[in-house]
mmCIF file of C-alpha atoms in Angstrom:
data_model
loop_
_atom_site.group_PDB
_atom_site.id
_atom_site.type_symbol
_atom_site.label_atom_id
_atom_site.label_comp_id
_atom_site.label_asym_id
_atom_site.label_seq_id
_atom_site.Cartn_x
_atom_site.Cartn_y
_atom_site.Cartn_z
ATOM 1 C CA UNK A 249 18.724 -30.803 -38.979
ATOM 2 C CA UNK A 250 15.265 -29.746 -40.191
ATOM 3 C CA UNK A 251 14.775 -27.832 -43.433
ATOM 4 C CA UNK A 252 11.981 -26.221 -45.428
ATOM 5 C CA UNK A 253 12.201 -26.248 -49.224
ATOM 6 C CA UNK A 254 10.102 -24.283 -51.693
ATOM 7 C CA UNK A 255 10.006 -25.633 -55.250
ATOM 8 C CA UNK A 256 8.601 -24.196 -58.450
ATOM 9 C CA UNK A 257 8.881 -26.476 -61.492
ATOM 10 C CA UNK A 258 8.404 -24.641 -64.777
ATOM 11 C CA UNK A 259 8.479 -26.774 -67.933
ATOM 12 C CA UNK A 260 9.259 -24.605 -70.961
ATOM 13 C CA UNK A 261 6.910 -26.231 -73.442
ATOM 14 C CA UNK A 262 3.217 -26.753 -74.105
ATOM 15 C CA UNK A 263 1.293 -29.465 -72.271
ATOM 16 C CA UNK A 264 3.212 -28.834 -69.058
ATOM 17 C CA UNK A 265 0.559 -29.875 -66.518
ATOM 18 C CA UNK A 266 1.163 -33.653 -66.586
ATOM 19 C CA UNK A 267 4.842 -33.226 -65.652
ATOM 20 C CA UNK A 268 4.021 -30.907 -62.747
ATOM 21 C CA UNK A 269 1.226 -33.153 -61.479
ATOM 22 C CA UNK A 270 3.509 -36.195 -61.646
ATOM 23 C CA UNK A 271 6.261 -34.359 -59.724
ATOM 24 C CA UNK A 272 3.872 -33.251 -56.974
ATOM 25 C CA UNK A 273 2.315 -36.722 -56.651
ATOM 26 C CA UNK A 274 5.765 -38.262 -56.252
ATOM 27 C CA UNK A 275 6.603 -35.751 -53.518
ATOM 28 C CA UNK A 276 3.298 -36.506 -51.764
ATOM 29 C CA UNK A 277 4.124 -40.232 -51.806
ATOM 30 C CA UNK A 278 7.495 -39.637 -50.123
ATOM 31 C CA UNK A 279 6.116 -39.469 -46.554
ATOM 32 C CA UNK A 280 7.567 -35.974 -46.160
ATOM 33 C CA UNK A 281 5.378 -33.050 -45.117
ATOM 34 C CA UNK A 282 4.250 -31.477 -48.423
ATOM 35 C CA UNK A 283 2.125 -28.340 -48.803
ATOM 36 C CA UNK A 284 1.013 -26.887 -52.117
ATOM 37 C CA UNK A 285 -0.322 -23.606 -53.430
ATOM 38 C CA UNK A 286 -0.920 -22.363 -56.979
ATOM 39 C CA UNK A 287 2.633 -21.016 -57.310
ATOM 40 C CA UNK A 288 4.867 -23.521 -55.531
ATOM 41 C CA UNK A 289 5.211 -26.679 -53.481
ATOM 42 C CA UNK A 290 6.816 -26.742 -50.050
ATOM 43 C CA UNK A 291 8.549 -29.791 -48.566
ATOM 44 C CA UNK A 292 9.547 -30.089 -44.900
ATOM 45 C CA UNK A 293 11.631 -32.582 -42.999
ATOM 46 C CA UNK A 294 15.066 -33.817 -42.055
ATOM 47 C CA UNK A 295 17.814 -32.508 -44.360
ATOM 48 C CA UNK A 296 19.115 -35.927 -45.434
ATOM 49 C CA UNK A 297 15.634 -37.321 -46.125
ATOM 50 C CA UNK A 298 14.425 -34.254 -48.016
ATOM 51 C CA UNK A 299 17.549 -33.974 -50.139
ATOM 52 C CA UNK A 300 17.497 -37.700 -50.971
ATOM 53 C CA UNK A 301 13.881 -37.491 -52.148
ATOM 54 C CA UNK A 302 14.481 -34.262 -54.069
ATOM 55 C CA UNK A 303 17.564 -35.634 -55.844
ATOM 56 C CA UNK A 304 15.595 -38.632 -57.079
ATOM 57 C CA UNK A 305 12.381 -36.798 -57.985
ATOM 58 C CA UNK A 306 14.032 -33.786 -59.638
ATOM 59 C CA UNK A 307 16.033 -36.105 -61.892
ATOM 60 C CA UNK A 308 12.864 -37.974 -62.890
ATOM 61 C CA UNK A 309 10.961 -34.707 -63.463
ATOM 62 C CA UNK A 310 13.729 -33.404 -65.723
ATOM 63 C CA UNK A 311 13.736 -36.666 -67.681
ATOM 64 C CA UNK A 312 10.003 -36.218 -68.349
ATOM 65 C CA UNK A 313 10.246 -32.679 -69.745
ATOM 66 C CA UNK A 314 11.996 -31.393 -72.835
ATOM 67 C CA UNK A 315 13.139 -28.107 -71.263
ATOM 68 C CA UNK A 316 12.430 -26.525 -67.926
ATOM 69 C CA UNK A 317 13.416 -24.564 -64.874
ATOM 70 C CA UNK A 318 13.282 -25.518 -61.227
ATOM 71 C CA UNK A 319 13.449 -22.761 -58.640
ATOM 72 C CA UNK A 320 14.491 -23.926 -55.176
ATOM 73 C CA UNK A 321 14.629 -22.066 -51.870
ATOM 74 C CA UNK A 322 15.982 -23.848 -48.796
ATOM 75 C CA UNK A 323 15.563 -22.574 -45.232
ATOM 76 C CA UNK A 324 17.359 -24.161 -42.296
ATOM 77 C CA UNK A 325 14.343 -24.773 -40.053
ATOM 78 C CA UNK A 326 10.965 -26.439 -40.274
ATOM 79 C CA UNK A 327 8.567 -23.605 -41.171
ATOM 80 C CA UNK A 328 5.479 -25.702 -42.004
ATOM 81 C CA UNK A 329 3.471 -24.103 -39.220
ATOM 82 C CA UNK A 330 4.470 -20.495 -39.943
ATOM 83 C CA UNK A 331 1.655 -17.969 -39.533
ATOM 84 C CA UNK A 332 2.161 -14.257 -40.194
ATOM 85 C CA UNK A 333 1.601 -12.067 -37.127
ATOM 86 C CA UNK A 334 0.340 -8.934 -38.873
#
């Protein structure tokens, strides 16, 4: 089953950029389809592969920050090529 996941990591402390950059670089290295924009990162792929990578990388990201939030949206389909038609 293919899924699309949108992630927004929000460390709740100063000097937050290194933790976000590290998280995104780890996702990029996972061989999953990863797209980024200024507000979130999207990951696309097979459910089991995506969730395995996310479980590992979210844990590491949380270990690197003092406090933080992670917003996650999961869609059951691969939406990486979505284009609005309006």
